[in-house]
Amino acid sequence: MKLEIRTPDKSVFTGEVSLVQLPGIDGLFEILEHHAPLVAALQKGRVKIQGSDDTPQYFDINGGVAEVLQDKVLVLAE
């Protein structure tokens, strides 16, 4: 699935991933391929992404919003 992480200043990450773990306001949740559409508020925390090589990458955010639609995940982070 395609992931894009944006801040007000720049695009932090754009690429294909197999897993995204996000800090939702009610706790951590993961998004895998073919996930149902959703919009979720995010709190301060760490975004974990995993690509095809299974090596995780981490990005710290101060909150934001995530949208999942048609195998695309858009994270608008603070």
Coordinates of N, CA and C in Angstrom, one line a residue:
M1 N 0.8 -1.2 0.0 CA 0.0 0.0 0.0 C 0.9 1.2 0.0
K2 N 0.3 2.3 -0.4 CA 1.1 3.6 -0.5 C 0.9 4.4 0.8
L3 N 2.0 4.9 1.3 CA 1.9 5.7 2.5 C 2.6 7.1 2.2
E4 N 1.9 8.1 2.7 CA 2.5 9.5 2.7 C 2.3 10.1 4.0
I5 N 3.5 10.6 4.6 CA 3.4 11.3 5.9 C 3.8 12.8 5.6
R6 N 3.0 13.7 5.9 CA 3.2 15.1 5.6 C 3.1 15.9 6.9
T7 N 4.0 17.0 7.0 CA 3.9 18.0 8.0 C 3.5 19.3 7.3
P8 N 3.2 20.3 8.1 CA 2.9 21.6 7.4 C 4.0 22.1 6.6
D9 N 5.3 21.7 6.9 CA 6.4 22.2 6.2 C 6.9 21.4 5.0
K10 N 6.7 20.1 5.1 CA 7.3 19.2 4.0 C 6.6 17.8 4.0
S11 N 7.0 17.1 3.0 CA 6.6 15.6 3.0 C 7.7 14.9 3.6
V12 N 7.4 14.1 4.7 CA 8.4 13.4 5.4 C 8.7 12.0 4.8
F13 N 7.7 11.4 4.3 CA 7.9 10.0 3.8 C 6.8 9.8 2.7
T14 N 7.2 9.2 1.6 CA 6.3 8.7 0.6 C 6.9 7.4 0.0
G15 N 6.1 6.4 0.0 CA 6.6 5.1 -0.5 C 5.6 4.0 -0.2
E16 N 6.0 2.8 -0.7 CA 5.2 1.6 -0.5 C 5.6 0.9 0.8
V17 N 4.6 0.5 1.6 CA 4.8 -0.2 2.9 C 3.9 -1.3 3.0
S18 N 4.2 -2.2 3.9 CA 3.3 -3.4 4.2 C 2.5 -3.2 5.5
L19 N 3.0 -2.3 6.4 CA 2.4 -2.1 7.7 C 2.6 -0.7 8.2
V20 N 1.6 -0.1 8.8 CA 1.8 1.2 9.4 C 1.1 1.1 10.8
Q21 N 1.9 1.5 11.8 CA 1.4 1.5 13.2 C 1.3 3.0 13.6
L22 N 0.1 3.4 14.1 CA -0.1 4.8 14.4 C -0.6 5.0 15.9
P23 N -0.2 6.1 16.5 CA -0.6 6.4 17.8 C -2.0 7.1 17.9
G24 N -3.1 6.3 17.8 CA -4.4 6.9 17.9 C -4.7 7.5 19.3
I25 N -5.7 8.3 19.4 CA -6.1 8.9 20.6 C -6.5 7.9 21.7
D26 N -6.9 6.7 21.2 CA -7.3 5.6 22.1 C -6.3 4.5 22.2
G27 N -5.1 4.8 21.6 CA -4.0 3.8 21.7 C -3.5 3.4 20.3
L28 N -2.5 2.6 20.3 CA -1.9 2.2 19.0 C -2.8 1.4 18.2
F29 N -2.7 1.6 16.9 CA -3.4 0.7 15.9 C -2.6 0.5 14.7
E30 N -2.8 -0.6 14.0 CA -2.1 -0.9 12.8 C -3.0 -1.0 11.6
I31 N -2.4 -0.6 10.4 CA -3.0 -0.7 9.2 C -2.3 -1.6 8.2
L32 N -2.9 -2.6 7.7 CA -2.4 -3.5 6.7 C -3.0 -3.3 5.4
E33 N -2.5 -3.9 4.3 CA -3.1 -3.8 3.0 C -4.6 -4.2 3.0
H34 N -5.3 -3.5 2.2 CA -6.8 -3.7 2.0 C -7.6 -3.4 3.2
H35 N -7.1 -2.5 4.1 CA -7.8 -2.0 5.3 C -9.1 -1.3 4.8
A36 N -10.1 -1.3 5.6 CA -11.3 -0.6 5.4 C -11.0 0.9 5.5
P37 N -11.8 1.7 4.8 CA -11.6 3.2 4.8 C -11.8 3.7 6.3
L38 N -11.0 4.6 6.7 CA -11.2 5.2 8.0 C -10.5 6.6 8.1
V39 N -10.9 7.4 9.0 CA -10.3 8.6 9.4 C -10.1 8.6 10.9
A40 N -8.9 8.9 11.4 CA -8.6 8.7 12.8 C -7.7 9.9 13.3
A41 N -8.1 10.4 14.5 CA -7.2 11.4 15.1 C -6.0 10.7 15.8
L42 N -4.9 11.4 15.7 CA -3.6 10.9 16.2 C -3.2 11.7 17.4
Q43 N -2.5 11.1 18.3 CA -1.9 11.8 19.5 C -0.4 11.8 19.3
K44 N 0.3 12.5 20.2 CA 1.8 12.5 20.2 C 2.3 11.1 20.3
G45 N 3.2 10.7 19.5 CA 3.8 9.4 19.6 C 4.7 9.0 18.4
R46 N 4.9 7.8 18.2 CA 5.8 7.3 17.2 C 5.0 6.5 16.1
V47 N 5.3 6.8 14.9 CA 4.7 6.1 13.7 C 5.7 5.1 13.3
K48 N 5.3 3.8 13.2 CA 6.2 2.7 12.8 C 5.7 2.3 11.4
I49 N 6.7 2.2 10.5 CA 6.3 1.7 9.2 C 7.3 0.5 8.8
Q50 N 6.7 -0.4 8.1 CA 7.5 -1.6 7.7 C 7.4 -1.8 6.2
G51 N 8.5 -1.8 5.5 CA 8.5 -2.0 4.0 C 8.6 -3.5 3.7
S52 N 8.8 -3.8 2.4 CA 8.9 -5.1 2.0 C 10.1 -5.9 2.5
D53 N 11.1 -5.2 3.0 CA 12.3 -5.9 3.6 C 12.1 -6.1 5.1
D54 N 11.0 -5.8 5.7 CA 10.7 -6.0 7.1 C 11.5 -5.3 8.1
T55 N 12.3 -4.3 7.6 CA 13.1 -3.4 8.5 C 12.2 -2.2 8.9
P56 N 11.9 -2.1 10.2 CA 11.0 -1.0 10.6 C 11.7 0.4 10.6
Q57 N 10.9 1.4 10.3 CA 11.4 2.8 10.4 C 10.4 3.5 11.3
Y58 N 10.9 4.5 12.0 CA 10.1 5.2 13.0 C 10.1 6.7 12.7
F59 N 9.0 7.4 12.9 CA 8.9 8.8 12.8 C 8.1 9.3 14.0
D60 N 8.6 10.3 14.7 CA 7.9 10.9 15.9 C 7.0 12.0 15.4
I61 N 5.7 12.0 15.9 CA 4.8 13.1 15.6 C 4.2 13.7 16.8
N62 N 3.6 14.9 16.7 CA 3.0 15.6 17.8 C 1.5 15.6 17.7
G63 N 1.0 14.6 17.0 CA -0.5 14.5 16.8 C -0.8 14.7 15.3
G64 N -2.1 14.6 15.0 CA -2.5 14.8 13.6 C -3.7 14.0 13.2
V65 N -3.8 13.7 11.9 CA -4.9 12.9 11.4 C -4.4 11.9 10.4
A66 N -5.1 10.7 10.4 CA -4.7 9.7 9.4 C -6.0 9.4 8.6
E67 N -5.8 9.2 7.3 CA -6.9 8.8 6.4 C -6.5 7.6 5.6
V68 N -7.3 6.6 5.6 CA -7.1 5.3 4.8 C -8.2 5.2 3.8
L69 N -7.8 5.1 2.5 CA -8.7 5.0 1.4 C -8.1 4.3 0.2
Q70 N -8.7 3.2 -0.2 CA -8.2 2.5 -1.4 C -6.8 2.2 -1.4
D71 N -6.3 1.5 -0.3 CA -4.9 1.1 -0.2 C -3.9 2.3 -0.2
K72 N -4.4 3.4 0.3 CA -3.5 4.6 0.4 C -3.7 5.1 1.8
V73 N -2.6 5.4 2.5 CA -2.6 6.0 3.9 C -2.0 7.4 3.8
L74 N -2.7 8.4 4.2 CA -2.2 9.7 4.3 C -2.2 10.1 5.8
V75 N -1.0 10.5 6.3 CA -0.9 11.0 7.6 C -0.5 12.5 7.6
L76 N -1.4 13.3 8.1 CA -1.1 14.7 8.2 C -0.7 15.0 9.7
A77 N 0.6 15.2 9.9 CA 1.2 15.2 11.2 C 1.6 16.6 11.6
E78 N 1.6 16.9 12.9 CA 2.1 18.1 13.4 C 3.6 18.0 13.8

